[in-house]
């Protein structure tokens, strides 16, 4: 979509418009939606999204509203490569999907842990000192080692 690989962010665009340095804009259609090239001085830069990639507007009306809010009212539209049939009807974000799956797994783990802690705190039996538990565990480990050593020989 972009004429240039360099981009301009929203804050910089606002400052350039306030200073009266923007000499024009070109709205460019492509199969995924609409992009905009900002022209100022002898430079042309594509508008960037928050994460640095070239910003794409799925709806032309949204782009027009954005430019109007920024203070750009006059622009050229190039719809030669725009293809409304090629636009997806659903947005697929594998990174967001994975992030949500991880969040649900983390919540399930946290809920499980909270349930175990609540059950332990509600247990009326007397507590066992740590040293005694560790002694019992060590005796189980020693017994298993002896059993495996005996089976190996």
XYZ file of C-alpha atoms in Angstrom, residues 5 18 21 27-28 30 36-37 46-47 58 63 69 73 87 93 109-110 112 115 143 152:
22
model
C 8.527 2.376 4.043
C -1.352 22.431 14.021
C 3.008 22.003 7.637
C -6.017 7.955 0.636
C -4.979 4.701 -1.012
C -5.912 -1.833 -1.161
C -3.296 7.212 4.046
C -0.076 8.895 2.937
C 2.310 6.452 5.639
C 0.219 6.834 8.775
C -11.437 -1.152 7.095
C -10.808 7.102 7.709
C -10.813 15.056 13.518
C -10.279 18.151 5.069
C -11.861 -7.894 2.503
C -5.643 -12.677 15.023
C -4.711 -22.576 37.254
C -5.307 -19.669 39.657
C -7.606 -24.394 41.026
C -9.710 -23.810 45.700
C 12.700 -46.490 50.548
C 18.992 -53.214 39.638
